[in-house]
């Protein structure tokens, strides 16, 4: 009989990895497995239906336009209602819209307007989901382990993206985009079921006060009063737009015409995912003192994928570039989340997150919609070089903001708030990138 001393020790979770944190991480893994493949599938569904680069851009814009329109409302609602209720409702909408998209592709001759409507519904769900998810995760972590918690979450989320992108590209080539979209719908259903078990009882209910406009004004004042916050949001309004256009429109076209189809593009996106896992591993150990200065330096490599597509590099070279940019942007992502967690009061997490996301994706619908016409006007290679140059220019400009260069990590405590944020170890505390940004180009990975 085995003695107690000789019995194998059970693995123990870190004290900051509470029940909600674990549920959120598991749900993020599930949805990212489905969504990273579905993003590839949507682009190739348009091409398979006879569309061109402009049509791919219009479908991508249809997804991001409602994201821009409803983000602020979603942030205000997420700071008023239980955040997990908002997340589950958004997942249900995403499940239905992706399921209908899959059915349309599998059984019929999808029209451009139909694909745009269904992707717009998916984008609407994301508008409500993203601020709630980011607020939920930020409120789940406390103390000096925040950096590690965010890095581990992002590593799990982006690790799932590796498999999702690679498998999605392979499945699109093997069985067509419709089945990949169906898998994404099932993933949203399962993840929503997991999120229904989240517990927000430790978060003190908001006191009744002003209406939604008052909440939005309060969130706005929180943003504009912090130069490091609004300047980086402005930077990413350009970065996300041009990177999104390159990856959503030009990337699939270069892959289709010059690299051999969907599989090499899926491999490149998977390499980016591997890079983000590597970056998260780095940030599990490294705690840079000047959070945003180091993070901003790591945005420069986001110019490299556009340059690689402009050349274009062969599939192996493109994958290497995507890997390096993934490492770099993940360092930024963890540093950014740590800064938000350190500087923003808990009861304003979702509203500030909404303004952050709103600013960052505001130009994305326009960029994806005009990507096709710009290609026709100046040429695809020239357009991609322009994307790379814009990333470099706006990132260099942000380094002139003193608060970006000088904001430092605090080793003890977080700002005082009107809401107590207990440690996940002492409660059923919950658990972004950035948050669980499902299927969205952005800082969340």
CSV table of C-alpha atoms in Angstrom, one decimal:
chain,number,residue,atom,x,y,z
A,1,UNK,CA,0.0,0.0,0.0
A,2,UNK,CA,1.4,3.4,-1.0
A,3,UNK,CA,2.1,5.6,2.0
A,4,UNK,CA,0.7,9.1,2.1
A,5,UNK,CA,4.2,10.5,1.9
A,6,UNK,CA,4.9,8.5,-1.3
A,7,UNK,CA,1.6,9.3,-3.0
A,8,UNK,CA,1.9,11.5,-6.0
A,9,UNK,CA,1.3,15.2,-5.3
A,10,UNK,CA,-1.7,16.7,-7.0
A,11,UNK,CA,-0.9,19.6,-9.2
A,12,UNK,CA,-1.9,22.9,-7.6
A,13,UNK,CA,-3.1,25.9,-9.4
A,14,UNK,CA,-1.4,29.2,-8.7
A,15,UNK,CA,-3.2,31.2,-6.0
A,16,UNK,CA,-4.3,33.8,-8.6
A,17,UNK,CA,-5.8,31.2,-10.9
A,18,UNK,CA,-9.3,31.1,-9.3
A,19,UNK,CA,-12.4,29.4,-10.6
A,20,UNK,CA,-13.5,32.2,-12.9
A,21,UNK,CA,-10.0,32.7,-14.3
A,22,UNK,CA,-9.9,29.0,-15.2
A,23,UNK,CA,-13.4,29.1,-16.8
A,24,UNK,CA,-12.5,32.2,-18.8
A,25,UNK,CA,-9.2,30.6,-20.0
A,26,UNK,CA,-10.9,27.4,-21.1
A,27,UNK,CA,-13.6,29.3,-22.9
A,28,UNK,CA,-11.1,31.5,-24.7
A,29,UNK,CA,-9.2,28.4,-25.9
A,30,UNK,CA,-12.4,26.9,-27.3
A,31,UNK,CA,-13.5,30.0,-29.2
A,32,UNK,CA,-10.0,30.8,-30.5
A,33,UNK,CA,-9.7,27.3,-31.9
A,34,UNK,CA,-12.9,28.0,-33.9
A,35,UNK,CA,-12.5,31.7,-34.7
A,36,UNK,CA,-9.0,31.7,-36.2
A,37,UNK,CA,-10.0,29.1,-38.7
A,38,UNK,CA,-13.3,30.9,-39.4
A,39,UNK,CA,-11.5,34.2,-40.3
A,40,UNK,CA,-9.7,32.3,-43.1
A,41,UNK,CA,-12.9,30.5,-44.1
A,42,UNK,CA,-14.9,33.7,-44.4
A,43,UNK,CA,-12.4,35.2,-46.9
A,44,UNK,CA,-12.2,32.1,-49.0
A,45,UNK,CA,-16.0,31.7,-48.9
A,46,UNK,CA,-16.2,35.0,-50.6
A,47,UNK,CA,-13.6,34.0,-53.2
A,48,UNK,CA,-15.2,30.7,-53.7
A,49,UNK,CA,-18.5,32.4,-54.5
A,50,UNK,CA,-16.8,34.4,-57.2
A,51,UNK,CA,-15.9,37.5,-55.3
A,52,UNK,CA,-12.7,39.5,-55.6
A,53,UNK,CA,-10.5,41.5,-53.3
A,54,UNK,CA,-13.0,44.3,-53.0
A,55,UNK,CA,-15.7,41.8,-52.0
A,56,UNK,CA,-13.4,40.3,-49.3
A,57,UNK,CA,-12.9,43.8,-48.0
A,58,UNK,CA,-16.6,44.5,-47.9
A,59,UNK,CA,-17.3,41.4,-45.9
A,60,UNK,CA,-14.5,42.2,-43.5
A,61,UNK,CA,-15.8,45.8,-43.2
A,62,UNK,CA,-19.3,44.5,-42.5
A,63,UNK,CA,-17.9,42.6,-39.5
A,64,UNK,CA,-16.1,45.6,-38.0
A,65,UNK,CA,-18.6,48.4,-38.7
A,66,UNK,CA,-21.1,47.3,-36.0
A,67,UNK,CA,-18.1,46.6,-33.8
A,68,UNK,CA,-17.3,50.3,-34.0
A,69,UNK,CA,-21.0,51.4,-33.7
A,70,UNK,CA,-21.9,49.4,-30.6
A,71,UNK,CA,-18.6,49.2,-28.6
A,72,UNK,CA,-19.3,52.2,-26.4
A,73,UNK,CA,-22.8,51.0,-25.6
A,74,UNK,CA,-21.4,47.5,-24.9
A,75,UNK,CA,-18.9,49.0,-22.5
A,76,UNK,CA,-21.5,51.0,-20.5
A,77,UNK,CA,-23.8,48.0,-20.3
A,78,UNK,CA,-21.0,45.7,-19.1
A,79,UNK,CA,-20.2,48.1,-16.2
A,80,UNK,CA,-23.8,48.0,-15.2
A,81,UNK,CA,-25.0,44.4,-15.7
A,82,UNK,CA,-23.2,41.2,-14.6
A,83,UNK,CA,-20.5,41.0,-17.2
A,84,UNK,CA,-20.8,37.2,-17.7
A,85,UNK,CA,-24.5,37.7,-18.7
A,86,UNK,CA,-23.4,40.1,-21.5
A,87,UNK,CA,-20.7,37.6,-22.6
A,88,UNK,CA,-23.1,34.7,-22.8
A,89,UNK,CA,-25.7,36.7,-24.8
A,90,UNK,CA,-23.0,37.8,-27.2
A,91,UNK,CA,-21.7,34.2,-27.7
A,92,UNK,CA,-25.3,33.1,-28.4
A,93,UNK,CA,-25.6,35.7,-31.2
A,94,UNK,CA,-22.2,34.7,-32.6
A,95,UNK,CA,-23.2,31.1,-32.6
A,96,UNK,CA,-26.4,31.8,-34.5
A,97,UNK,CA,-24.8,34.1,-37.1
A,98,UNK,CA,-21.9,31.8,-37.8
A,99,UNK,CA,-24.2,28.8,-38.0
A,100,UNK,CA,-26.4,30.6,-40.5
A,101,UNK,CA,-23.3,31.6,-42.5
A,102,UNK,CA,-22.1,28.0,-42.5
A,103,UNK,CA,-25.5,26.7,-43.7
A,104,UNK,CA,-25.6,29.3,-46.4
A,105,UNK,CA,-22.2,28.3,-47.8
A,106,UNK,CA,-22.8,24.6,-47.5
A,107,UNK,CA,-26.3,24.4,-49.1
A,108,UNK,CA,-26.5,27.3,-51.5
A,109,UNK,CA,-25.0,30.0,-53.6
A,110,UNK,CA,-24.2,32.7,-51.0
A,111,UNK,CA,-24.7,36.3,-52.1
A,112,UNK,CA,-22.4,39.1,-51.1
A,113,UNK,CA,-25.2,40.9,-49.2
A,114,UNK,CA,-26.1,37.8,-47.2
A,115,UNK,CA,-22.5,37.2,-46.1
A,116,UNK,CA,-22.2,40.9,-45.1
A,117,UNK,CA,-25.4,40.7,-43.0
A,118,UNK,CA,-24.3,37.6,-41.2
A,119,UNK,CA,-20.8,38.9,-40.5
A,120,UNK,CA,-22.3,42.2,-39.3
A,121,UNK,CA,-24.4,40.2,-36.7
A,122,UNK,CA,-21.2,38.5,-35.6
A,123,UNK,CA,-19.5,41.9,-35.3
A,124,UNK,CA,-22.4,43.2,-33.2
A,125,UNK,CA,-21.9,40.3,-30.8
A,126,UNK,CA,-18.2,41.2,-30.5
A,127,UNK,CA,-19.1,44.8,-29.7
A,128,UNK,CA,-20.8,43.7,-26.5
A,129,UNK,CA,-18.5,40.8,-25.8
A,130,UNK,CA,-15.1,42.5,-25.9
A,131,UNK,CA,-15.5,45.2,-23.2
A,132,UNK,CA,-17.3,42.7,-20.9
A,133,UNK,CA,-14.6,40.1,-21.4
A,134,UNK,CA,-11.8,42.6,-20.7
A,135,UNK,CA,-13.4,44.0,-17.6
A,136,UNK,CA,-14.1,40.5,-16.4
A,137,UNK,CA,-10.5,39.4,-16.7
A,138,UNK,CA,-9.0,42.6,-15.4
A,139,UNK,CA,-11.2,42.4,-12.3
A,140,UNK,CA,-10.1,38.8,-11.6
A,141,UNK,CA,-6.4,39.5,-11.0
A,142,UNK,CA,-4.8,41.4,-8.2
A,143,UNK,CA,-1.3,42.3,-6.9
A,144,UNK,CA,2.1,41.6,-8.3
A,145,UNK,CA,1.1,38.5,-10.2
A,146,UNK,CA,-1.1,40.4,-12.7
A,147,UNK,CA,1.7,40.4,-15.3
A,148,UNK,CA,2.0,36.6,-15.1
A,149,UNK,CA,-1.7,36.0,-15.0
A,150,UNK,CA,-2.3,38.1,-18.2
A,151,UNK,CA,0.7,36.4,-19.9
A,152,UNK,CA,-0.6,32.9,-19.1
A,153,UNK,CA,-4.1,33.8,-20.3
A,154,UNK,CA,-2.9,35.2,-23.5
A,155,UNK,CA,-0.5,32.3,-24.0
A,156,UNK,CA,-3.4,29.8,-23.7
A,157,UNK,CA,-5.7,32.0,-25.9
A,158,UNK,CA,-3.1,32.5,-28.6
A,159,UNK,CA,-1.9,28.9,-28.4
A,160,UNK,CA,-5.4,27.8,-29.4
A,161,UNK,CA,-5.1,30.3,-32.3
A,162,UNK,CA,-2.1,28.3,-33.6
A,163,UNK,CA,-4.1,25.2,-34.0
A,164,UNK,CA,-7.1,27.0,-35.2
A,165,UNK,CA,-5.4,28.9,-37.9
A,166,UNK,CA,-3.4,25.9,-39.1
A,167,UNK,CA,-6.3,23.5,-39.0
A,168,UNK,CA,-8.6,26.1,-40.5
A,169,UNK,CA,-6.4,26.7,-43.5
A,170,UNK,CA,-6.0,22.9,-44.0
A,171,UNK,CA,-9.7,22.3,-43.7
A,172,UNK,CA,-10.6,25.1,-46.1
A,173,UNK,CA,-8.4,23.5,-48.6
A,174,UNK,CA,-9.7,20.0,-47.9
A,175,UNK,CA,-13.4,20.3,-47.3
A,176,UNK,CA,-14.3,23.9,-48.0
A,177,UNK,CA,-15.0,27.0,-45.8
A,178,UNK,CA,-18.6,26.0,-44.8
A,179,UNK,CA,-17.5,23.2,-42.5
A,180,UNK,CA,-15.0,25.5,-40.8
A,181,UNK,CA,-17.7,28.1,-40.1
A,182,UNK,CA,-19.9,25.4,-38.7
A,183,UNK,CA,-17.1,24.4,-36.2
A,184,UNK,CA,-16.8,28.0,-35.2
A,185,UNK,CA,-20.6,28.2,-34.4
A,186,UNK,CA,-20.3,25.1,-32.2
A,187,UNK,CA,-17.3,26.5,-30.4
A,188,UNK,CA,-19.2,29.7,-29.6
A,189,UNK,CA,-22.1,27.5,-28.2
A,190,UNK,CA,-19.7,25.5,-25.9
A,191,UNK,CA,-17.8,28.6,-24.7
A,192,UNK,CA,-21.0,30.4,-23.9
A,193,UNK,CA,-22.1,27.4,-21.7
A,194,UNK,CA,-18.8,27.6,-19.8
A,195,UNK,CA,-19.2,31.4,-19.3
A,196,UNK,CA,-22.6,30.9,-17.9
A,197,UNK,CA,-21.0,29.4,-14.7
A,198,UNK,CA,-18.9,32.5,-14.0
A,199,UNK,CA,-19.4,34.1,-10.6
A,200,UNK,CA,-19.5,37.9,-10.1
A,201,UNK,CA,-20.9,37.9,-6.6
A,202,UNK,CA,-17.7,39.4,-5.2
A,203,UNK,CA,-18.1,42.5,-7.4
A,204,UNK,CA,-20.2,45.1,-5.6
A,205,UNK,CA,-23.3,46.2,-7.6
A,206,UNK,CA,-23.2,49.6,-9.2
A,207,UNK,CA,-25.2,52.2,-7.3
A,208,UNK,CA,-28.0,53.7,-9.3
A,209,UNK,CA,-27.1,57.1,-10.7
A,210,UNK,CA,-26.9,58.8,-14.0
A,211,UNK,CA,-28.0,57.1,-17.2
A,212,UNK,CA,-25.9,55.6,-20.0
A,213,UNK,CA,-24.7,59.0,-21.3
A,214,UNK,CA,-23.4,59.9,-17.9
A,215,UNK,CA,-21.6,56.6,-17.8
A,216,UNK,CA,-20.0,57.2,-21.2
A,217,UNK,CA,-19.0,60.7,-20.1
A,218,UNK,CA,-17.3,59.3,-17.0
A,219,UNK,CA,-15.4,56.8,-19.1
A,220,UNK,CA,-14.4,59.4,-21.6
A,221,UNK,CA,-13.0,61.6,-18.9
A,222,UNK,CA,-11.0,58.7,-17.6
A,223,UNK,CA,-9.4,58.2,-21.0
A,224,UNK,CA,-8.7,61.8,-22.0
A,225,UNK,CA,-7.2,62.6,-18.6
A,226,UNK,CA,-4.4,60.0,-19.3
A,227,UNK,CA,-2.1,61.0,-22.2
A,228,UNK,CA,-0.5,57.6,-22.4
A,229,UNK,CA,-3.9,56.0,-22.8
A,230,UNK,CA,-5.4,58.2,-25.5
A,231,UNK,CA,-2.2,58.5,-27.5
A,232,UNK,CA,-1.7,54.7,-27.7
A,233,UNK,CA,-5.4,54.3,-28.6
A,234,UNK,CA,-4.9,56.9,-31.4
A,235,UNK,CA,-1.7,55.0,-32.5
A,236,UNK,CA,-3.6,51.7,-32.8
A,237,UNK,CA,-6.5,53.3,-34.7
A,238,UNK,CA,-4.0,53.5,-37.6
A,239,UNK,CA,-2.0,50.3,-36.8
A,240,UNK,CA,-5.0,48.1,-36.5
A,241,UNK,CA,-6.6,49.6,-39.6
A,242,UNK,CA,-3.6,49.0,-41.9
A,243,UNK,CA,-2.6,45.6,-40.4
A,244,UNK,CA,-6.2,44.5,-40.6
A,245,UNK,CA,-6.4,45.5,-44.3
A,246,UNK,CA,-3.2,43.7,-45.0
A,247,UNK,CA,-4.2,40.5,-43.2
A,248,UNK,CA,-7.9,40.4,-44.1
A,249,UNK,CA,-7.7,41.4,-47.7
A,250,UNK,CA,-4.2,41.4,-49.2
A,251,UNK,CA,-2.9,38.4,-47.3
A,252,UNK,CA,-5.4,35.9,-48.7
A,253,UNK,CA,-5.0,37.3,-52.2
A,254,UNK,CA,-1.2,37.1,-52.1
A,255,UNK,CA,-1.6,33.5,-50.8
A,256,UNK,CA,-4.1,32.5,-53.5
A,257,UNK,CA,-2.2,34.0,-56.4
A,258,UNK,CA,1.5,33.8,-55.4
A,259,UNK,CA,1.9,31.3,-52.5
A,260,UNK,CA,-0.3,28.4,-53.5
A,261,UNK,CA,-3.6,28.9,-51.8
A,262,UNK,CA,-5.1,28.8,-48.3
A,263,UNK,CA,-2.7,26.4,-46.6
A,264,UNK,CA,0.4,28.7,-46.7
A,265,UNK,CA,-1.6,31.6,-45.4
A,266,UNK,CA,-3.0,29.4,-42.6
A,267,UNK,CA,0.6,28.4,-41.8
A,268,UNK,CA,1.7,32.1,-41.7
A,269,UNK,CA,-1.1,32.9,-39.3
A,270,UNK,CA,-0.3,29.9,-37.2
A,271,UNK,CA,3.4,31.1,-37.0
A,272,UNK,CA,2.1,34.4,-35.7
A,273,UNK,CA,0.2,32.5,-33.1
A,274,UNK,CA,3.4,30.5,-32.1
A,275,UNK,CA,5.1,33.9,-31.8
A,276,UNK,CA,2.5,35.2,-29.4
A,277,UNK,CA,3.0,32.1,-27.3
A,278,UNK,CA,6.7,32.8,-27.2
A,279,UNK,CA,6.1,36.4,-26.3
A,280,UNK,CA,3.8,35.4,-23.5
A,281,UNK,CA,6.4,33.0,-22.2
A,282,UNK,CA,8.9,35.9,-22.1
A,283,UNK,CA,6.4,38.0,-20.2
A,284,UNK,CA,5.8,35.2,-17.7
A,285,UNK,CA,9.4,35.9,-16.5
A,286,UNK,CA,10.1,39.5,-17.6
A,287,UNK,CA,8.6,42.5,-15.8
A,288,UNK,CA,9.9,45.5,-17.6
A,289,UNK,CA,9.9,48.6,-15.4
A,290,UNK,CA,8.9,51.1,-18.1
A,291,UNK,CA,5.9,49.2,-19.3
A,292,UNK,CA,4.7,51.3,-22.2
A,293,UNK,CA,8.1,52.4,-23.5
A,294,UNK,CA,9.1,48.8,-23.9
A,295,UNK,CA,5.7,47.8,-25.2
A,296,UNK,CA,5.7,50.6,-27.8
A,297,UNK,CA,9.1,49.6,-29.1
A,298,UNK,CA,7.6,46.2,-29.7
A,299,UNK,CA,4.9,47.6,-32.1
A,300,UNK,CA,7.4,48.4,-34.8
A,301,UNK,CA,7.7,44.8,-36.0
A,302,UNK,CA,4.1,44.9,-36.9
A,303,UNK,CA,5.3,46.6,-40.1
A,304,UNK,CA,7.2,43.5,-41.2
A,305,UNK,CA,4.3,41.2,-42.3
A,306,UNK,CA,3.0,43.9,-44.8
A,307,UNK,CA,6.5,44.3,-46.1
A,308,UNK,CA,6.9,40.5,-46.4
A,309,UNK,CA,3.6,40.3,-48.4
A,310,UNK,CA,4.8,43.2,-50.6
A,311,UNK,CA,8.0,41.4,-51.7
A,312,UNK,CA,6.5,38.7,-51.5
A,313,UNK,CA,8.6,36.4,-49.4
A,314,UNK,CA,8.1,32.6,-49.9
A,315,UNK,CA,5.8,30.8,-47.4
A,316,UNK,CA,8.7,29.9,-45.1
A,317,UNK,CA,10.0,33.5,-45.0
A,318,UNK,CA,6.5,34.9,-44.4
A,319,UNK,CA,6.0,32.5,-41.6
A,320,UNK,CA,9.3,33.6,-39.9
A,321,UNK,CA,8.3,37.2,-40.2
A,322,UNK,CA,4.9,36.5,-38.7
A,323,UNK,CA,6.5,34.6,-35.9
A,324,UNK,CA,8.7,37.5,-34.9
A,325,UNK,CA,5.9,40.0,-35.1
A,326,UNK,CA,3.8,37.7,-32.9
A,327,UNK,CA,6.5,37.7,-30.2
A,328,UNK,CA,6.8,41.4,-30.3
A,329,UNK,CA,3.1,42.3,-30.2
A,330,UNK,CA,2.5,39.9,-27.3
A,331,UNK,CA,5.1,41.7,-25.2
A,332,UNK,CA,3.2,44.9,-25.9
A,333,UNK,CA,-0.2,43.2,-25.1
A,334,UNK,CA,0.8,42.0,-21.7
A,335,UNK,CA,2.5,45.4,-20.9
A,336,UNK,CA,-0.7,47.2,-22.0
A,337,UNK,CA,-3.0,45.0,-19.9
A,338,UNK,CA,-0.7,45.4,-16.9
A,339,UNK,CA,-0.8,49.2,-17.3
A,340,UNK,CA,-4.6,49.2,-17.5
A,341,UNK,CA,-5.0,47.0,-14.5
A,342,UNK,CA,-2.6,49.1,-12.5
A,343,UNK,CA,-4.0,52.6,-13.5
A,344,UNK,CA,-7.8,52.2,-14.1
A,345,UNK,CA,-10.4,51.7,-11.3
A,346,UNK,CA,-12.2,48.4,-11.4
A,347,UNK,CA,-15.7,49.9,-11.7
A,348,UNK,CA,-14.6,51.6,-15.0
A,349,UNK,CA,-12.7,48.7,-16.6
A,350,UNK,CA,-15.3,47.9,-19.2
A,351,UNK,CA,-16.0,51.5,-20.2
A,352,UNK,CA,-12.4,52.3,-20.6
A,353,UNK,CA,-11.9,49.1,-22.5
A,354,UNK,CA,-14.8,50.1,-24.8
A,355,UNK,CA,-13.1,53.4,-25.6
A,356,UNK,CA,-9.8,51.6,-26.1
A,357,UNK,CA,-11.4,49.2,-28.5
A,358,UNK,CA,-13.5,51.9,-30.2
A,359,UNK,CA,-10.5,54.0,-30.9
A,360,UNK,CA,-8.4,51.1,-32.0
A,361,UNK,CA,-10.9,49.7,-34.5
A,362,UNK,CA,-12.7,52.9,-35.6
A,363,UNK,CA,-10.8,53.1,-38.9
A,364,UNK,CA,-10.7,49.3,-39.6
A,365,UNK,CA,-14.1,49.2,-41.5
A,366,UNK,CA,-12.9,52.0,-43.8
A,367,UNK,CA,-9.5,50.4,-44.3
A,368,UNK,CA,-10.8,47.0,-45.2
A,369,UNK,CA,-13.5,48.5,-47.5
A,370,UNK,CA,-11.0,50.7,-49.4
A,371,UNK,CA,-8.3,48.1,-49.6
A,372,UNK,CA,-9.6,46.7,-52.9
A,373,UNK,CA,-10.0,50.1,-54.6
A,374,UNK,CA,-6.5,51.2,-53.3
A,375,UNK,CA,-5.0,48.1,-54.8
A,376,UNK,CA,-6.6,48.9,-58.1
A,377,UNK,CA,-5.4,52.5,-57.9
A,378,UNK,CA,-1.8,52.1,-56.9
A,379,UNK,CA,-1.1,48.4,-57.0
A,380,UNK,CA,-1.1,45.7,-54.3
A,381,UNK,CA,2.7,45.8,-53.6
A,382,UNK,CA,2.6,49.6,-53.2
A,383,UNK,CA,-0.4,49.4,-50.9
A,384,UNK,CA,1.4,46.9,-48.7
A,385,UNK,CA,4.5,49.0,-48.5
A,386,UNK,CA,2.3,52.0,-47.5
A,387,UNK,CA,0.8,49.8,-44.7
A,388,UNK,CA,4.3,49.1,-43.4
A,389,UNK,CA,5.3,52.7,-43.5
A,390,UNK,CA,2.2,53.9,-41.6
A,391,UNK,CA,2.9,51.5,-38.8
A,392,UNK,CA,6.4,52.8,-38.4
A,393,UNK,CA,5.4,56.5,-38.5
A,394,UNK,CA,2.6,56.4,-35.9
A,395,UNK,CA,4.6,54.2,-33.5
A,396,UNK,CA,7.5,56.6,-33.7
A,397,UNK,CA,5.2,59.5,-33.0
A,398,UNK,CA,3.9,57.9,-29.8
A,399,UNK,CA,7.3,57.8,-28.3
A,400,UNK,CA,7.3,61.6,-28.1
A,401,UNK,CA,4.6,61.4,-25.4
A,402,UNK,CA,6.4,61.7,-22.0
A,403,UNK,CA,3.9,59.5,-20.2
A,404,UNK,CA,4.4,56.6,-22.7
A,405,UNK,CA,8.2,56.8,-22.0
A,406,UNK,CA,7.9,57.2,-18.3
A,407,UNK,CA,5.0,55.3,-16.9
A,408,UNK,CA,6.5,52.7,-14.6
A,409,UNK,CA,5.4,49.5,-13.0
A,410,UNK,CA,4.3,49.7,-9.4
A,411,UNK,CA,5.5,46.8,-7.3
A,412,UNK,CA,2.8,47.0,-4.6
A,413,UNK,CA,-0.9,47.7,-4.9
A,414,UNK,CA,-3.2,49.2,-7.5
A,415,UNK,CA,-5.1,52.5,-7.6
A,416,UNK,CA,-7.7,53.1,-4.9
A,417,UNK,CA,-11.2,52.6,-6.2
A,418,UNK,CA,-14.8,52.7,-5.0
A,419,UNK,CA,-15.0,49.0,-5.5
A,420,UNK,CA,-13.0,46.4,-3.6
A,421,UNK,CA,-11.2,43.9,-5.8
A,422,UNK,CA,-10.6,40.7,-3.8
A,423,UNK,CA,-7.9,38.2,-4.6
A,424,UNK,CA,-9.1,35.3,-6.7
A,425,UNK,CA,-7.4,33.1,-4.1
A,426,UNK,CA,-9.8,34.2,-1.4
A,427,UNK,CA,-13.0,34.1,-3.4
A,428,UNK,CA,-14.6,32.6,-6.4
A,429,UNK,CA,-13.0,35.4,-8.4
A,430,UNK,CA,-13.2,35.5,-12.1
A,431,UNK,CA,-10.8,35.9,-14.5
A,432,UNK,CA,-8.3,39.9,-20.9
A,433,UNK,CA,-6.0,41.1,-24.6
A,434,UNK,CA,-6.0,42.6,-23.7
A,435,UNK,CA,-9.0,40.4,-23.3
A,436,UNK,CA,-10.6,37.5,-24.9
A,437,UNK,CA,-11.0,39.3,-28.2
A,438,UNK,CA,-12.5,36.5,-30.3
A,439,UNK,CA,-11.8,36.8,-34.0
A,440,UNK,CA,-10.8,40.4,-33.9
A,441,UNK,CA,-7.6,42.0,-35.2
A,442,UNK,CA,-6.3,44.0,-32.3
A,443,UNK,CA,-4.0,44.1,-29.3
A,444,UNK,CA,-5.7,41.1,-27.8
A,445,UNK,CA,-3.7,38.7,-29.9
